Amino acid sequence: MTLDFFAKLRENTERLPDHVALQLVGDEGREPYTYARLSEEIGKISLYLQNQGIKPGDTVGIVMENHPRWGIAFLAAQSAGARVVPFDVLHTAQTLAGLISHSESSMLIVSSTLLEKFEEVQTLLPKRLPALILGEGCDGYDRWEKVLEATPEAPSIPLVERSLDETLVIVYTSGTTGDPKGVMLTERSVYRNVVEVLKAIDVSPQDHVLAVLPLYHVLALMANFIIPLYVGARVTYLDELDPQKIMRAFRDEGITAFACVPQFYYLMYRRILQEVERQSWLKRRLFRSFFSLSRFCNRNLSINLGKLLFGAIHRRFGKMRLFAVGGARFDPQIAHQMRALGFNLAQAYGLTETSAVSTIALWDSNGLGSVGKPMPHVKLEIDQPDDGGIGEVLIGGEHLMKGYWRNPSATAEALQNGWLHTGDLGRIDEKGFLHITGRKKDVIVLSSGKNIFPEEVEYAYEQKLPLIAEMCVLGVKDSTSELGEEKLHAVIVPDFEYMKKNQVVNLSEMMRYLLESTSQQFPAHKRVRSFEIRREPLPRTTTRKIKRFEIQQGLKADESAGEPRFEGEPYRPRGPVEEKIYALIRGTGKIAEVHPEMSLELDCGFDSLERVAFLSNIQDSFQVTISDSAATDILHVKDLVKAVEQRLSGEIDDQAEETTRSWAKLLNAPLSEEEEQAVHRLLRRRPIIELIYCVGTTLLLWTSAKILFRLKIRGTEHLPNDYPFLICPNHLSFTDGFFLAPTLPFRVLRRQFYLGYSSYFVPGSLTGWLGSLIKVVPVDADRNLRKALRLGAVGLREKLVLGVFPEGERSIDGTLKRFRKGPAILAVELQVPVVPCAILGTYEVWARGTGKFRLHPVSVRFGPPLKPPPHGEGAYEEFTHELREAVARLIEEERSE
């Protein structure tokens, strides 16, 4: 192999003149460039640059999106002896102008699709720069196509012979620190890496590479352009980076190799698992069994059965034989999972300053999960390792940059005694494999002295919670700590598509609940303690690294709020319907300015009960009906406007329950046919079954609770002899109901019914059958809260006893949480008493978020019934507070005995 790239290109052109080198594929077809056409255009554009006065040592900038002619521009400038500077097209005009000036570019090659931004850039430069424009609409500039027509014959390339140690390209880092620097790479550093990579990974003219990473990033420049052309392979670029188009290209274009950043593979793996979860129980079981078998064979027999066992998954990727990952830290667990699925995954580690690659871990090596061993021309050291062998990674070798363009102080800081200080933290294991643990500047050091690598924490939560699309973990001051300690705070972008598909309306509460539950699976110092939700994607670099400094600067003043931010221009309602809805929203006193994109929950501040009441008010105001099922699709203000307009126009006619304005009307309105059926199914009296259930409960649960858990029962004399009434205990564990039931006298137990979370009582399941036996009315704040409360009111009117946990969820730490207003609404509107109840010990039996079940004493204590206040302003809040205080007193009394 040779470091003379143009020699290899001439060889491939002579050997494979009609073989497609680069092509653009889009909705309008494909635009292919054979090796013969590629070499011809490089020669002509190179000659044009020379004729425009470009000489060795000058700088030519490229401002283009991915396209075959991006590569032609790069090689043409190289052929003319110029330094090449690829610019990030996503930069603002002001940033671009600053970088163009800093790079001392003499000329630019620009895509016509970016001409408007480029004209703005020109106004910000000290003087206008000459430019060659690719495409139409470029008056005042030379056009690429015209240059080709005006040049009858292409010269041989390169036009200028140059030293291998001259600067070939200046790559501006996209800057996770907000301070982009121009990395100077020589021909030697770039092409030495090409040669060494090809010794490790077999790439041939038969390979077809799909390129989605922007070519102005060094990883894409190497993997998606220079390496394929060096061996005579083909590269395909897409006109649009849509996930569906990428998957279609894998299959339809016969892609054999693909390099991307870790986030793509995280998403790919998550989508595979989501697809599995949509399959039947038998298929899910088979998948897990095959997956375990494949992992066992990989780890113990060095045999990969993944492609054989998961053929249906692999067929979606066509002829794919090699995936490569780089550009950011890749979670080792996913490397093993991908391998178990049968995918060949090569992992590379390096920086822009090391010409992209320093180490490689191949799919058939025993270094899977690491970033591999250094390539032969690379030196590696760990600086000042700690007790675990972790320290800053230092890299040496001829693939290093010359330095930072016009920034000697940054160069001196990064390059010391021939070593590049990478800023990455890692360790080298006993077999010589490098493991990257995080970025030195990103490490969160808690007051306890624990070091937290945020990427590791983020990945752990994202993999367990599909509701999270993106997450950034930061260290912030804990306002609840008297010592000023730090805690982990998460900035979260939800997966709104998943949220809508699964009808998640009460997002903040759901996110908090899931974070708390998941956190129990992690060590205490790695648990997220607070969060906030954002609508817009997190700021990232071109390699999808999170720009943590930007997020840190934009943190809310109160990090513990868990509420999103919305920044929108003042919006004027369009039409009377929208204007009236906006007025009703403002009338709640929750928000002053309303925008169509606002979320009813996140931005307007409606909790689940307030949302039901507000939608009822909307229905009454417009005299329309919005069914419960339709209401679950109303997430934003614009959804509400559309729903009302469709019903006013007759486009949609929901035949649902009568529209109401207040909870009094809502609970007293006639039942719909669906609700009548639910009453018959859930609340009908079944004397024989009730007798068997009560006797069984007494014999089995009471006896077990007494013997195994030393159950203590106090205060049953407070249970009223008249019906109906509510029993409201605190909620600590899944087992609460099993300890509450045997404490009740037969007369109460036979009348008991419950409000229970619908996800735990799915029809057709064992718990669903059990729920029907003990009369559980399913409740879901996102889907049927209104219906559940109406059924609760029916049961109370029929002289039944309603059991409901006012906290609405199990406590995450065993302490009493905020009470919800549902029980108070029923008690106040129907004027029925409420018996407070304290349960202790069940948290220790089976705590939320853990799989540990153990024996522990349990006690249940009932307090005197509370009489609800008459209906009036603030009655719900007042009685909710009174009920919580009563339960809290019972807990203290029980603990003191």
mmCIF file of N, CA and C in Angstrom, residues 626-668:
data_model
loop_
_atom_site.group_PDB
_atom_site.id
_atom_site.type_symbol
_atom_site.label_atom_id
_atom_site.label_comp_id
_atom_site.label_asym_id
_atom_site.label_seq_id
_atom_site.Cartn_x
_atom_site.Cartn_y
_atom_site.Cartn_z
ATOM 1 N N ILE A 626 -66.857 15.493 23.316
ATOM 2 C CA ILE A 626 -65.557 14.878 23.038
ATOM 3 C C ILE A 626 -65.450 13.636 23.913
ATOM 4 N N SER A 627 -65.428 12.477 23.294
ATOM 5 C CA SER A 627 -65.392 11.231 24.051
ATOM 6 C C SER A 627 -64.062 11.055 24.755
ATOM 7 N N ASP A 628 -64.039 10.153 25.732
ATOM 8 C CA ASP A 628 -62.791 9.873 26.455
ATOM 9 C C ASP A 628 -61.710 9.394 25.506
ATOM 10 N N SER A 629 -62.067 8.521 24.568
ATOM 11 C CA SER A 629 -61.070 7.991 23.640
ATOM 12 C C SER A 629 -60.504 9.087 22.759
ATOM 13 N N ALA A 630 -61.360 10.022 22.327
ATOM 14 C CA ALA A 630 -60.879 11.130 21.500
ATOM 15 C C ALA A 630 -60.034 12.092 22.325
ATOM 16 N N ALA A 631 -60.364 12.238 23.598
ATOM 17 C CA ALA A 631 -59.636 13.187 24.454
ATOM 18 C C ALA A 631 -58.183 12.779 24.646
ATOM 19 N N THR A 632 -57.886 11.482 24.554
ATOM 20 C CA THR A 632 -56.500 11.045 24.745
ATOM 21 C C THR A 632 -55.588 11.527 23.628
ATOM 22 N N ASP A 633 -56.153 11.900 22.479
ATOM 23 C CA ASP A 633 -55.344 12.409 21.365
ATOM 24 C C ASP A 633 -55.134 13.912 21.445
ATOM 25 N N ILE A 634 -55.757 14.550 22.409
ATOM 26 C CA ILE A 634 -55.625 16.008 22.556
ATOM 27 C C ILE A 634 -54.471 16.286 23.516
ATOM 28 N N LEU A 635 -53.301 16.540 22.937
ATOM 29 C CA LEU A 635 -52.110 16.778 23.744
ATOM 30 C C LEU A 635 -51.727 18.253 23.773
ATOM 31 N N HIS A 636 -51.991 18.938 22.665
ATOM 32 C CA HIS A 636 -51.578 20.335 22.533
ATOM 33 C C HIS A 636 -52.786 21.229 22.312
ATOM 34 N N VAL A 637 -52.577 22.517 22.460
ATOM 35 C CA VAL A 637 -53.660 23.483 22.250
ATOM 36 C C VAL A 637 -54.220 23.349 20.834
ATOM 37 N N LYS A 638 -53.341 23.186 19.860
ATOM 38 C CA LYS A 638 -53.812 23.071 18.474
ATOM 39 C C LYS A 638 -54.686 21.831 18.290
ATOM 40 N N ASP A 639 -54.408 20.745 19.030
ATOM 41 C CA ASP A 639 -55.243 19.543 18.956
ATOM 42 C C ASP A 639 -56.642 19.835 19.484
ATOM 43 N N LEU A 640 -56.716 20.615 20.541
ATOM 44 C CA LEU A 640 -58.006 20.965 21.129
ATOM 45 C C LEU A 640 -58.818 21.829 20.169
ATOM 46 N N VAL A 641 -58.158 22.812 19.568
ATOM 47 C CA VAL A 641 -58.847 23.674 18.601
ATOM 48 C C VAL A 641 -59.401 22.849 17.444
ATOM 49 N N LYS A 642 -58.572 21.949 16.921
ATOM 50 C CA LYS A 642 -58.993 21.103 15.801
ATOM 51 C C LYS A 642 -60.164 20.213 16.193
ATOM 52 N N ALA A 643 -60.105 19.627 17.407
ATOM 53 C CA ALA A 643 -61.177 18.741 17.856
ATOM 54 C C ALA A 643 -62.507 19.477 17.951
ATOM 55 N N VAL A 644 -62.484 20.694 18.486
ATOM 56 C CA VAL A 644 -63.724 21.471 18.608
ATOM 57 C C VAL A 644 -64.243 21.868 17.234
ATOM 58 N N GLU A 645 -63.364 22.329 16.362
ATOM 59 C CA GLU A 645 -63.789 22.745 15.019
ATOM 60 C C GLU A 645 -64.379 21.585 14.236
ATOM 61 N N GLN A 646 -63.801 20.404 14.368
ATOM 62 C CA GLN A 646 -64.328 19.235 13.645
ATOM 63 C C GLN A 646 -65.718 18.869 14.128
ATOM 64 N N ARG A 647 -65.988 19.053 15.402
ATOM 65 C CA ARG A 647 -67.300 18.702 15.923
ATOM 66 C C ARG A 647 -68.327 19.786 15.636
ATOM 67 N N LEU A 648 -67.901 21.030 15.616
ATOM 68 C CA LEU A 648 -68.822 22.114 15.257
ATOM 69 C C LEU A 648 -69.234 22.028 13.787
ATOM 70 N N SER A 649 -68.318 21.587 12.937
ATOM 71 C CA SER A 649 -68.612 21.494 11.507
ATOM 72 C C SER A 649 -69.367 20.222 11.145
ATOM 73 N N GLY A 650 -69.471 19.280 12.112
ATOM 74 C CA GLY A 650 -70.141 18.019 11.817
ATOM 75 C C GLY A 650 -69.227 16.973 11.220
ATOM 76 N N GLU A 651 -67.945 17.321 11.046
ATOM 77 C CA GLU A 651 -66.996 16.359 10.487
ATOM 78 C C GLU A 651 -66.848 15.147 11.399
ATOM 79 N N ILE A 652 -66.904 15.370 12.725
ATOM 80 C CA ILE A 652 -66.860 14.298 13.709
ATOM 81 C C ILE A 652 -68.016 14.497 14.676
ATOM 82 N N ASP A 653 -68.691 13.403 15.009
ATOM 83 C CA ASP A 653 -69.814 13.470 15.946
ATOM 84 C C ASP A 653 -69.639 12.368 16.983
ATOM 85 N N ASP A 654 -69.106 12.718 18.137
ATOM 86 C CA ASP A 654 -68.920 11.733 19.201
ATOM 87 C C ASP A 654 -70.238 11.529 19.942
ATOM 88 N N GLN A 655 -70.732 10.321 19.932
ATOM 89 C CA GLN A 655 -71.917 9.999 20.713
ATOM 90 C C GLN A 655 -71.451 9.455 22.055
ATOM 91 N N ALA A 656 -71.133 10.363 22.953
ATOM 92 C CA ALA A 656 -70.591 9.946 24.243
ATOM 93 C C ALA A 656 -71.475 10.472 25.356
ATOM 94 N N GLU A 657 -70.918 10.586 26.549
ATOM 95 C CA GLU A 657 -71.685 11.041 27.697
ATOM 96 C C GLU A 657 -72.073 12.507 27.536
ATOM 97 N N GLU A 658 -73.084 12.889 28.279
ATOM 98 C CA GLU A 658 -73.577 14.255 28.215
ATOM 99 C C GLU A 658 -72.472 15.233 28.598
ATOM 100 N N THR A 659 -72.384 16.347 27.903
ATOM 101 C CA THR A 659 -71.356 17.329 28.238
ATOM 102 C C THR A 659 -71.699 18.015 29.554
ATOM 103 N N THR A 660 -70.684 18.316 30.334
ATOM 104 C CA THR A 660 -70.901 18.918 31.645
ATOM 105 C C THR A 660 -69.857 19.975 31.913
ATOM 106 N N ARG A 661 -70.152 20.840 32.836
ATOM 107 C CA ARG A 661 -69.198 21.888 33.181
ATOM 108 C C ARG A 661 -68.521 21.598 34.512
ATOM 109 N N SER A 662 -69.218 21.124 35.514
ATOM 110 C CA SER A 662 -68.640 20.940 36.834
ATOM 111 C C SER A 662 -68.580 19.466 37.180
ATOM 112 N N TRP A 663 -67.825 19.171 38.254
ATOM 113 C CA TRP A 663 -67.742 17.782 38.719
ATOM 114 C C TRP A 663 -69.100 17.309 39.219
ATOM 115 N N ALA A 664 -69.878 18.200 39.778
ATOM 116 C CA ALA A 664 -71.213 17.807 40.246
ATOM 117 C C ALA A 664 -72.049 17.290 39.087
ATOM 118 N N LYS A 665 -72.068 18.039 38.002
ATOM 119 C CA LYS A 665 -72.823 17.597 36.826
ATOM 120 C C LYS A 665 -72.196 16.353 36.214
ATOM 121 N N LEU A 666 -70.889 16.321 36.207
ATOM 122 C CA LEU A 666 -70.193 15.197 35.596
ATOM 123 C C LEU A 666 -70.528 13.897 36.314
ATOM 124 N N LEU A 667 -70.541 13.918 37.654
ATOM 125 C CA LEU A 667 -70.794 12.696 38.414
ATOM 126 C C LEU A 667 -72.264 12.316 38.435
ATOM 127 N N ASN A 668 -73.137 13.275 38.157
ATOM 128 C CA ASN A 668 -74.573 13.001 38.195
ATOM 129 C C ASN A 668 -75.185 12.795 36.823
#
